[in-house]
Short mmCIF file of C-alpha atoms and ligand atoms in Angstrom, two decimals:
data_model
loop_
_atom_site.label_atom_id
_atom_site.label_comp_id
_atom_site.label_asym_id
_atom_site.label_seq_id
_atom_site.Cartn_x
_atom_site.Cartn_y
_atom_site.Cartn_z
CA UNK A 1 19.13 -14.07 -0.81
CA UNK A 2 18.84 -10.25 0.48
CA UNK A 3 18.04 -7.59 -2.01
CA UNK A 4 18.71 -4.32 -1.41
CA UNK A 5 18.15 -1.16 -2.55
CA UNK A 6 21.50 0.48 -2.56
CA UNK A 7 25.23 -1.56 -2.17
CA UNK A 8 27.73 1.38 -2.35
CA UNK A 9 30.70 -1.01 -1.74
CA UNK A 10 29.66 -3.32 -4.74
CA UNK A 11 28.94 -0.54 -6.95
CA UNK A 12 32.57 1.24 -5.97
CA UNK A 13 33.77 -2.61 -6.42
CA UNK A 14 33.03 -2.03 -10.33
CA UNK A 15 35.11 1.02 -10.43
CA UNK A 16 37.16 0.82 -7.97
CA UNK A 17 40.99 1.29 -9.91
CA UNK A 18 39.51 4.57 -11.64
CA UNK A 19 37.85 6.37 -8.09
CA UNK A 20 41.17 4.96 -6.63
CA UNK A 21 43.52 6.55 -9.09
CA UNK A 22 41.08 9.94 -8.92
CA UNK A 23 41.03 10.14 -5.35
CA UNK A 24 44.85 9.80 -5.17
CA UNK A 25 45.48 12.58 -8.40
CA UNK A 26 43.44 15.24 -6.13
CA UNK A 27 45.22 15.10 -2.94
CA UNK A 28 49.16 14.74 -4.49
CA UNK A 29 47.73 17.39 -6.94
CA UNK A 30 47.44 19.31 -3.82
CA UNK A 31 44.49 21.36 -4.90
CA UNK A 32 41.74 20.72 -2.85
CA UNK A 33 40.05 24.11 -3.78
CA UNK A 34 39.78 25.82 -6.70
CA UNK A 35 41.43 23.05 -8.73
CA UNK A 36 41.46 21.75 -11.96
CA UNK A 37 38.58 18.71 -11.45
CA UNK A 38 35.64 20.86 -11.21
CA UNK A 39 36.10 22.51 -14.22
CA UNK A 40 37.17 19.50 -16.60
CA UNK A 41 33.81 17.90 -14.76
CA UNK A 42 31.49 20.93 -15.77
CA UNK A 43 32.76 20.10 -19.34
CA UNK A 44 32.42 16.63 -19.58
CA UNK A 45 28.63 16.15 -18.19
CA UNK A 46 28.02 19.38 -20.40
CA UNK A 47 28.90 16.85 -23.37
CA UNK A 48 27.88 13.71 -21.71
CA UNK A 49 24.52 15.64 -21.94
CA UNK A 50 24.49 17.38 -24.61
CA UNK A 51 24.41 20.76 -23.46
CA UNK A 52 26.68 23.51 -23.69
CA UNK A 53 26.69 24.61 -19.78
CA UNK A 54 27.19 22.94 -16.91
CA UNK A 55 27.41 24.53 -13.20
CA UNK A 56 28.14 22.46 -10.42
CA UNK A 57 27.21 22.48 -7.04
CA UNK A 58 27.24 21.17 -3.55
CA UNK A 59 23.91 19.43 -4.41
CA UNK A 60 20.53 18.69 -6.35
CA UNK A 61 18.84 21.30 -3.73
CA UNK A 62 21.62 23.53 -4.73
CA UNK A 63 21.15 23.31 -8.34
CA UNK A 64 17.38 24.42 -7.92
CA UNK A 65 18.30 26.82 -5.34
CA UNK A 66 20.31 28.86 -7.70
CA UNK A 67 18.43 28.29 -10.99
CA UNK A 68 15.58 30.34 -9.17
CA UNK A 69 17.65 33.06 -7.96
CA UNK A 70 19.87 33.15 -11.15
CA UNK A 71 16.46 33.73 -13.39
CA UNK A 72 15.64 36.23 -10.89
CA UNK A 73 12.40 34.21 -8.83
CA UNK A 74 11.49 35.48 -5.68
CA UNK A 75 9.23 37.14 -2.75
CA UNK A 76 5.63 37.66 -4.86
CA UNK A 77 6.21 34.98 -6.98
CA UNK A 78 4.82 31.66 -7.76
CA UNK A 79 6.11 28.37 -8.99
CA UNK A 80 4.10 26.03 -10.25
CA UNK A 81 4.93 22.11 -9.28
CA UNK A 82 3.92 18.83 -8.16
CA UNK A 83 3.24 17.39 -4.37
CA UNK A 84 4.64 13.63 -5.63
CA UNK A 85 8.51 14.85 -5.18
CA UNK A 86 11.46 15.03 -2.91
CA UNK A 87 11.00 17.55 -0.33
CA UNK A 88 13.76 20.03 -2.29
CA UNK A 89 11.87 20.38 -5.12
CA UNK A 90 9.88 23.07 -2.51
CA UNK A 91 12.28 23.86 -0.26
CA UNK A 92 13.72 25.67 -2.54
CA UNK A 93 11.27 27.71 -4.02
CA UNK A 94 10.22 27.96 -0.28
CA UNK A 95 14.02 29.46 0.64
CA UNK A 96 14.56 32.06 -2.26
CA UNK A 97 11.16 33.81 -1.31
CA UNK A 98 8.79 32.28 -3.73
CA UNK A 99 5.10 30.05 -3.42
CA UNK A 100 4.70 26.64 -4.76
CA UNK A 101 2.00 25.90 -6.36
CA UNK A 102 1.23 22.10 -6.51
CA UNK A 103 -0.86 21.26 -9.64
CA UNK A 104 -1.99 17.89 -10.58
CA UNK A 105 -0.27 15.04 -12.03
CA UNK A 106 -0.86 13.05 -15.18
CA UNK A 107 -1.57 9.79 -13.13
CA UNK A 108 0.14 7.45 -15.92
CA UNK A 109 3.10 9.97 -16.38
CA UNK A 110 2.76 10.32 -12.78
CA UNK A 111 4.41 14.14 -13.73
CA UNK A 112 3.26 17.41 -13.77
CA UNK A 113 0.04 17.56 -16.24
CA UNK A 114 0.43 20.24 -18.78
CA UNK A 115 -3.71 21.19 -18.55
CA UNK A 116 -3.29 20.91 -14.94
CA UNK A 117 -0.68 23.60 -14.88
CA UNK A 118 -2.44 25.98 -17.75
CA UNK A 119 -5.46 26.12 -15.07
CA UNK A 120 -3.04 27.38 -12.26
CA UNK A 121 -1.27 30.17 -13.96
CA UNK A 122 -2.43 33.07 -12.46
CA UNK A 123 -0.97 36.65 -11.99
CA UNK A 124 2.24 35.73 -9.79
CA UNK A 125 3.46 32.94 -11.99
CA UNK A 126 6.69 32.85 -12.75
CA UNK A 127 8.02 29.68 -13.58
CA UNK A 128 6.99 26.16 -13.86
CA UNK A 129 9.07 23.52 -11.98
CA UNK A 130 8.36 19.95 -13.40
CA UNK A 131 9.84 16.72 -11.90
CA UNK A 132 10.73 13.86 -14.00
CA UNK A 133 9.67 10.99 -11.76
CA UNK A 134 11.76 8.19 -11.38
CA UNK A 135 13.53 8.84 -14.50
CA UNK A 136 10.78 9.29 -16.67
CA UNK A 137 10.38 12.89 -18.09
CA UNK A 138 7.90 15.12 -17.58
CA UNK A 139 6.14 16.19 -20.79
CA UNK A 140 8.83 19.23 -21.63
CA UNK A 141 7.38 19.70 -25.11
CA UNK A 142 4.08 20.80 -23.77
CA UNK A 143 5.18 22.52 -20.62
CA UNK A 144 7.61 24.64 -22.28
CA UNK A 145 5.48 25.28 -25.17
CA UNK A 146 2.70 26.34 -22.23
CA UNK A 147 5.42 28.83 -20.87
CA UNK A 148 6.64 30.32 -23.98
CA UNK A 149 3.21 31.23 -24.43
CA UNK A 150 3.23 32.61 -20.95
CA UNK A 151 6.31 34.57 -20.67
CA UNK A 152 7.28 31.77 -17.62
CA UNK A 153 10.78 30.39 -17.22
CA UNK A 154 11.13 26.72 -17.23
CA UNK A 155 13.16 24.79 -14.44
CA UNK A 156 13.09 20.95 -14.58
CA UNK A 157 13.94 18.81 -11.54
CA UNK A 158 15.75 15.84 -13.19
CA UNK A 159 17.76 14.70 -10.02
CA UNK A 160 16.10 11.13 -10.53
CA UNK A 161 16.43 11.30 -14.80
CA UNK A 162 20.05 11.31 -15.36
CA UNK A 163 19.95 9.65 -18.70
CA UNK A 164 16.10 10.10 -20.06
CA UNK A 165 15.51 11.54 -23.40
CA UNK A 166 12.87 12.92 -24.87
CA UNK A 167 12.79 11.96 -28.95
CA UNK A 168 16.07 10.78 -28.77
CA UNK A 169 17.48 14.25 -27.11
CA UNK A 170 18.49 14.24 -23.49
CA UNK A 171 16.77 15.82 -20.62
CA UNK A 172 18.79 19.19 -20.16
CA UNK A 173 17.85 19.82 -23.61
CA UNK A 174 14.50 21.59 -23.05
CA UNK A 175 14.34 23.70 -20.13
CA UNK A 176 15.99 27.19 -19.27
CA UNK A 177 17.92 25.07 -16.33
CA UNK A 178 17.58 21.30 -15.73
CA UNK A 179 18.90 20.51 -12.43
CA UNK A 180 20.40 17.02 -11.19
CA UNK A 181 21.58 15.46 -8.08
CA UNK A 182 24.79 12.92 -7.63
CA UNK A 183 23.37 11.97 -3.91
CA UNK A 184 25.08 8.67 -3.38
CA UNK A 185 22.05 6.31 -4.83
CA UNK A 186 21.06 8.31 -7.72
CA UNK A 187 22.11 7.55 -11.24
CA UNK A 188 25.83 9.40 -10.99
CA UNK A 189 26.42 8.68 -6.91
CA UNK A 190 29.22 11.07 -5.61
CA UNK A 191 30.79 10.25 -2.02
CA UNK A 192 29.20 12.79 -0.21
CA UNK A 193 26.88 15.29 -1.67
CA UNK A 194 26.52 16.78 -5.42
CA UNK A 195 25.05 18.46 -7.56
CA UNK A 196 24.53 20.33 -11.46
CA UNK A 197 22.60 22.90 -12.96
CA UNK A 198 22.63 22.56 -17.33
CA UNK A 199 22.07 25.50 -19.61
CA UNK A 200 22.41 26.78 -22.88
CA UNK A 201 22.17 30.42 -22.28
CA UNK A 202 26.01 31.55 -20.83
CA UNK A 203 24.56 34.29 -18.93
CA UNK A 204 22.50 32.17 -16.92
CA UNK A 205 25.48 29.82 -15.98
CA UNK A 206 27.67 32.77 -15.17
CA UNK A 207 25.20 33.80 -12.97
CA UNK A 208 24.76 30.60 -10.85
CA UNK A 209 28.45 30.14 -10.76
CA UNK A 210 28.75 33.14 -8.87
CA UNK A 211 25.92 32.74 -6.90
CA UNK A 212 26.92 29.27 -6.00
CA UNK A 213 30.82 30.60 -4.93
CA UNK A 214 30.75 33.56 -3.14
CA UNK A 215 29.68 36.04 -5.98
CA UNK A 216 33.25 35.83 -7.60
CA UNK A 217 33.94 34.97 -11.08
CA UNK A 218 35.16 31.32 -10.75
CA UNK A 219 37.59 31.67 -13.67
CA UNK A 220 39.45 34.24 -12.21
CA UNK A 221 40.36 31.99 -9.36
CA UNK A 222 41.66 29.08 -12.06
CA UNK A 223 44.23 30.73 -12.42
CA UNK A 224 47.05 30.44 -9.84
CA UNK A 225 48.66 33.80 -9.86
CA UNK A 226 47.13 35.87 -6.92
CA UNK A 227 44.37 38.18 -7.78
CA UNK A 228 42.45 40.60 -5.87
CA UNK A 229 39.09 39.13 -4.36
CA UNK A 230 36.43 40.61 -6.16
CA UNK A 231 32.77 40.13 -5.19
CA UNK A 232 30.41 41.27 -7.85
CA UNK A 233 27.49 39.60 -6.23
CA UNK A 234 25.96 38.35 -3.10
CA UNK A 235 27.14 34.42 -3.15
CA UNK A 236 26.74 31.38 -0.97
CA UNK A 237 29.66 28.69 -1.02
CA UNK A 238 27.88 25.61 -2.37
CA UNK A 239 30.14 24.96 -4.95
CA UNK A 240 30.90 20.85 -5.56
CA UNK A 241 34.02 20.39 -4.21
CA UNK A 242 37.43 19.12 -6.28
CA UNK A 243 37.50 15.53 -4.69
CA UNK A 244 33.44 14.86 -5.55
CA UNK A 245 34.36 16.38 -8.63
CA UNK A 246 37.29 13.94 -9.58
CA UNK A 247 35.21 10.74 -8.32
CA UNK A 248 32.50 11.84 -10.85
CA UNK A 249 34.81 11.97 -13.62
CA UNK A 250 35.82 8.44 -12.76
CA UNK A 251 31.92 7.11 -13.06
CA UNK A 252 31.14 9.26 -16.08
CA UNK A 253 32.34 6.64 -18.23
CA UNK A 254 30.34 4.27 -17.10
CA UNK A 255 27.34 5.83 -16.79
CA UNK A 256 25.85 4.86 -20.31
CA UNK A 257 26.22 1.32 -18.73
CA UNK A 258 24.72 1.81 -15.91
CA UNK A 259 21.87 3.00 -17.35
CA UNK A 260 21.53 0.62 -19.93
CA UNK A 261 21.55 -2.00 -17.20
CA UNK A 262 18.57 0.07 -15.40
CA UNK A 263 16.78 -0.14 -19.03
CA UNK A 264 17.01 -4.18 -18.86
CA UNK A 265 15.90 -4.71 -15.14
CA UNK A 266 13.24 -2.59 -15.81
CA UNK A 267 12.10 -4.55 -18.68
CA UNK A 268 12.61 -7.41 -17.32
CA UNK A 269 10.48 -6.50 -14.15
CA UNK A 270 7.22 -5.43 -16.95
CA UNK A 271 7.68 -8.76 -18.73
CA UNK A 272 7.65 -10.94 -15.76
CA UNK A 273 4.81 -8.98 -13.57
CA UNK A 274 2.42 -7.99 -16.24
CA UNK A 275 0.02 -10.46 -15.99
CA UNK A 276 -0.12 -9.71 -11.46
CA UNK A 277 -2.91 -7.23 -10.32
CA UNK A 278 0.01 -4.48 -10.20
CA UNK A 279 -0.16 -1.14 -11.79
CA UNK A 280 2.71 -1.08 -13.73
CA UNK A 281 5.08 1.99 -14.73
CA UNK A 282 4.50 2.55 -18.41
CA UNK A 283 6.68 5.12 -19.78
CA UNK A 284 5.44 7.50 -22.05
CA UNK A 285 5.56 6.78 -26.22
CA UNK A 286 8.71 9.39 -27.32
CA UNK A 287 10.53 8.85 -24.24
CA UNK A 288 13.32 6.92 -23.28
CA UNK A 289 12.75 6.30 -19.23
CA UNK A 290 16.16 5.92 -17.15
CA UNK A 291 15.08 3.93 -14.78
CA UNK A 292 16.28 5.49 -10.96
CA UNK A 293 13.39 3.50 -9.37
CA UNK A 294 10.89 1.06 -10.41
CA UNK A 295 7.31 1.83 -8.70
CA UNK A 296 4.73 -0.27 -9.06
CA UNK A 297 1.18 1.18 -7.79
CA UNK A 298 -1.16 -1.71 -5.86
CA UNK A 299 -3.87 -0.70 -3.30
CA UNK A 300 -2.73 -3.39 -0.87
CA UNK A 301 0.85 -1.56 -0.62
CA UNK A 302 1.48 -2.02 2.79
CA UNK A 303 0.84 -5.22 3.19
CA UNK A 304 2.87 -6.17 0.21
CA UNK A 305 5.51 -3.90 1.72
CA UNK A 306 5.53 -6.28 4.77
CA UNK A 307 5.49 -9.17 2.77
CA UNK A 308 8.78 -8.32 0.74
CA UNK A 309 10.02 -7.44 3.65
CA UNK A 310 9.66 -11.11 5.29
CA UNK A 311 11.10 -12.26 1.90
CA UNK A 312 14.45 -10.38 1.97
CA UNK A 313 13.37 -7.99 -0.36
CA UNK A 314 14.00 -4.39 0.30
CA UNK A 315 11.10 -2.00 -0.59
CA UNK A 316 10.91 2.13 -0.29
CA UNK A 317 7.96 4.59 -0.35
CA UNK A 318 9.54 7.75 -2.54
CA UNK A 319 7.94 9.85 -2.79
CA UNK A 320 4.78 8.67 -0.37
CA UNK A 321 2.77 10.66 1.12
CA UNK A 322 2.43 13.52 -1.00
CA UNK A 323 4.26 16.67 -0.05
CA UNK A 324 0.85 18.82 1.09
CA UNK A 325 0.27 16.24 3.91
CA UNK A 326 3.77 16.70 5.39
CA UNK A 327 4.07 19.29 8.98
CA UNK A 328 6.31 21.47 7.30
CA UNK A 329 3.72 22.23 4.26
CA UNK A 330 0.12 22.70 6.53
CA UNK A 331 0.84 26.45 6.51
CA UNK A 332 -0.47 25.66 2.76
CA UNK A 333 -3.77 24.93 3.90
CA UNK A 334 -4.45 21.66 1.53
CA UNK A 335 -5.75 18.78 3.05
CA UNK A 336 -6.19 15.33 1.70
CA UNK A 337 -8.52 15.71 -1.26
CA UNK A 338 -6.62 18.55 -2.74
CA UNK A 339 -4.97 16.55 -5.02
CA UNK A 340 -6.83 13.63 -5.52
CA UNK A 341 -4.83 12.60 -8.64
CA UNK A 342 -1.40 12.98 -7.22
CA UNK A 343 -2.92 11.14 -3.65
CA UNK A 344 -4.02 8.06 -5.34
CA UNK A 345 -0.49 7.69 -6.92
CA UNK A 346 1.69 8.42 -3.64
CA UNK A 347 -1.38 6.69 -1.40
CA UNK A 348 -0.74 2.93 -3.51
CA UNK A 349 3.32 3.46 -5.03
CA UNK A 350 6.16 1.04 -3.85
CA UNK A 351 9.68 1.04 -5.04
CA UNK A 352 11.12 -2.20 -5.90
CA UNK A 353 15.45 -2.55 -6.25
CA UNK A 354 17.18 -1.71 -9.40
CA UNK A 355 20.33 -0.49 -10.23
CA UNK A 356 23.62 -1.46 -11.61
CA UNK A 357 24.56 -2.90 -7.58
CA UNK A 358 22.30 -5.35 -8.94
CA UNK A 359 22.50 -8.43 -11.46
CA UNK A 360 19.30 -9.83 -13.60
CA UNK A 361 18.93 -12.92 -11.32
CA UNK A 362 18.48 -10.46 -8.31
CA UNK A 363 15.20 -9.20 -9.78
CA UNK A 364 14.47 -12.45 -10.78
CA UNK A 365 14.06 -13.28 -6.92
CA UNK A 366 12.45 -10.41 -6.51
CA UNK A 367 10.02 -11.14 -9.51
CA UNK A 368 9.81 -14.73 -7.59
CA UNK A 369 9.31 -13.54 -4.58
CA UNK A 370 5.96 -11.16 -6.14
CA UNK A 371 4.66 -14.09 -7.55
CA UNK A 372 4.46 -16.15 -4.61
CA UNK A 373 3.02 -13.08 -2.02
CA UNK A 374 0.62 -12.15 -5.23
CA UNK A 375 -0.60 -15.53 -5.73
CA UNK A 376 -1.02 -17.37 -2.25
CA UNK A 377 -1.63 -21.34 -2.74
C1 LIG B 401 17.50 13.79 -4.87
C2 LIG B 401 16.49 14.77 -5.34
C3 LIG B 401 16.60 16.14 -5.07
C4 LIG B 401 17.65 16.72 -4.17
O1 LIG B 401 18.95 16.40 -4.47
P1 LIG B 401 20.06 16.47 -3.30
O2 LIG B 401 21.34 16.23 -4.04
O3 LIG B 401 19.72 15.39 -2.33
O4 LIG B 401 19.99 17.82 -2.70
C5 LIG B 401 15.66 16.99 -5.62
N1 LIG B 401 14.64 16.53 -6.35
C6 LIG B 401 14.48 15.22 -6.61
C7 LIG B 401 13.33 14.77 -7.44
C8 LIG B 401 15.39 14.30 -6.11
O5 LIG B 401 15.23 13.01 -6.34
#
């Protein structure tokens, strides 16, 4: 028996009627732009979340991309963030102008460290950029008390923490913008690409609407009678588009599920490997984890790698190595050592399957399979 990480056509197998029927309604509908499904979207993840504003986009890049322009974060300034994160996290500070600044991570958390972050405010700051790894939030209390005190804005990366809460609120909930990603394998998979930036401050979202559709108002082009085009700012066209849009709305019901399901594989996975010379995720007390991977931290990784491998069972390395050892981020001038926290974590993680493509007797092989390779006869 294979495992895998990802089986789009068994997940769209559990839904298959409803991103039928939505797929059809958008092309009879015969509004492919501009239509009603990106809208009615925006409002139902704004309530699915629990916040009043949602803006979406072409993607999770996308959503950060515009959060820093809309708060105004640019040449001069700083961001503060972590090295142990997808490669957009810094791209996009990197594309509207601004410097990351990797600070260190709290190695249980494995997220951005609220002391670690105090220490590298400096003159240029101008917003902190924490990443809730893996679906377990950052520590948003602390960080946004930090940059309250600071004057900084807060923009929180949850593309892998659909889902998470934080004393029984949602992520969204905490920062000035919380950004998310429906990338095909993350908690909400799109088709293609997607993407959605939450607020509750109506200015904000007004602003990366029209940054994110060619500087025009987007309600002004709900409505069907013609109307003038009227730029009021400088826009790119990364809106989501109507067919992502409907699909979405089709797996939004579900989603609760879904990650309820995560929530019992992952359990099932501590129970069952606790007593094996693994470090172990261990979410933090007050939060409720959602589960988008399950990394286990051994210093043998790639040989156990290998050995799942052999076995059938697929493995992945997000997000290893850490960012400041990649080409693209030498100009930066850290080497390994920089972060020795953040290192040890990326240098020893390995992602094991989970997901709702997946039922409980599929981790049990893979829980099988760890005992045997951890415990040669
Ligand atoms: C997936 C992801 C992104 C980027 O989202 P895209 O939709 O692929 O652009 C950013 N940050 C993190 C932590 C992610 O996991």
């Amino acid at each position: 028996m294979k495992v895998g990480l990802t089986d789009h056509p068994r997940l769209y197998a559990r839904q298959k009627s409803a991103i039928d029927a939505a797929i059809a309604r958008v092309i009879a509908s015969g509004r492919l732009d501009w239509g009603e499904e990106v809208p009615a979207f925006e409002a139902e993840f704004a309530n699915w979340n629990g916040v009043s504003q949602t803006v979406a986009v072409h993607s999770g890049t996308t959503a950060l991309k515009v959060a820093l322009l809309a708060l105004g974060i640019g040449p001069g300034d700083e961001v503060i963030t972590v090295a142990n994160t997808d490669i957009s996290t810094v791209s996009a500070i990197h594309f509207v102008g601004a410097t990351a600044v990797f600070a260190e991570i709290d190695p249980t958390r494995r997220t951005l460290d609220p002391a670690a972050a105090a220490a590298a405010i400096g003159p240029r700051t101008a917003a902190l950029l924490p990443v809730d790894l893996y679906g377990q939030p950052a520590d948003m209390i602390a960080l946004c008390r930090l940059a309250r005190r600071h004057g900084l804005a807060v923009i929180e990366d949850a593309c892998l923490a659909l889902g998470a809460e934080i004393d029984g609120v949602k992520v969204g909930g905490f920062a000035d913008v919380t950004c998310f990603s429906f990338a095909p394998s993350k908690h909400l998979g799109s088709f293609g690409s997607g993407g959605a930036a939450l607020t509750s401050h109506a200015d904000l979202a007004e602003r990366m609407r029209k940054l994110s559709a060619y500087g025009q108002s987007r309600t002004r082009h709900y409505v069907s009678s013609p109307t003038e085009l009227c730029h009021e700012t400088y826009g790119l066209n990364e809106r989501l588009d109507e067919l992502q849009a409907a699909i979405l709305r089709a797996r939004l019901p579900d989603l609760a599920t879904f990650v309820s399901e995560r929530r019992a594989q992952a359990g099932y996975y501590s129970r069952s490997l606790e007593m094996e010379s693994l470090m172990l995720p261990s979410p933090a007390a007050s939060t409720n984890h959602s589960w988008r991977n399950y990394v286990i931290e051994a210093p043998n990784r790639d040989q156990l790698a290998a050995d799942f491998h052999h076995e059938g069972i697929a493995t992945n390395l997000t997000y290893s190595p850490a960012l400041h050892l990649h080409p693209a981020l030498l100009e930066m001038g850290l080497s390994r050592g920089a972060l020795p926290l953040t290192e040890a974590s990326t240098d020893r993680l390995l992602g094991l399957p989970i997901g709702p493509h997946l039922e409980l007797a599929e981790i049990a092989r893979v829980v099988e399979v760890a005992h045997r390779i951890l415990n040669p006869r």
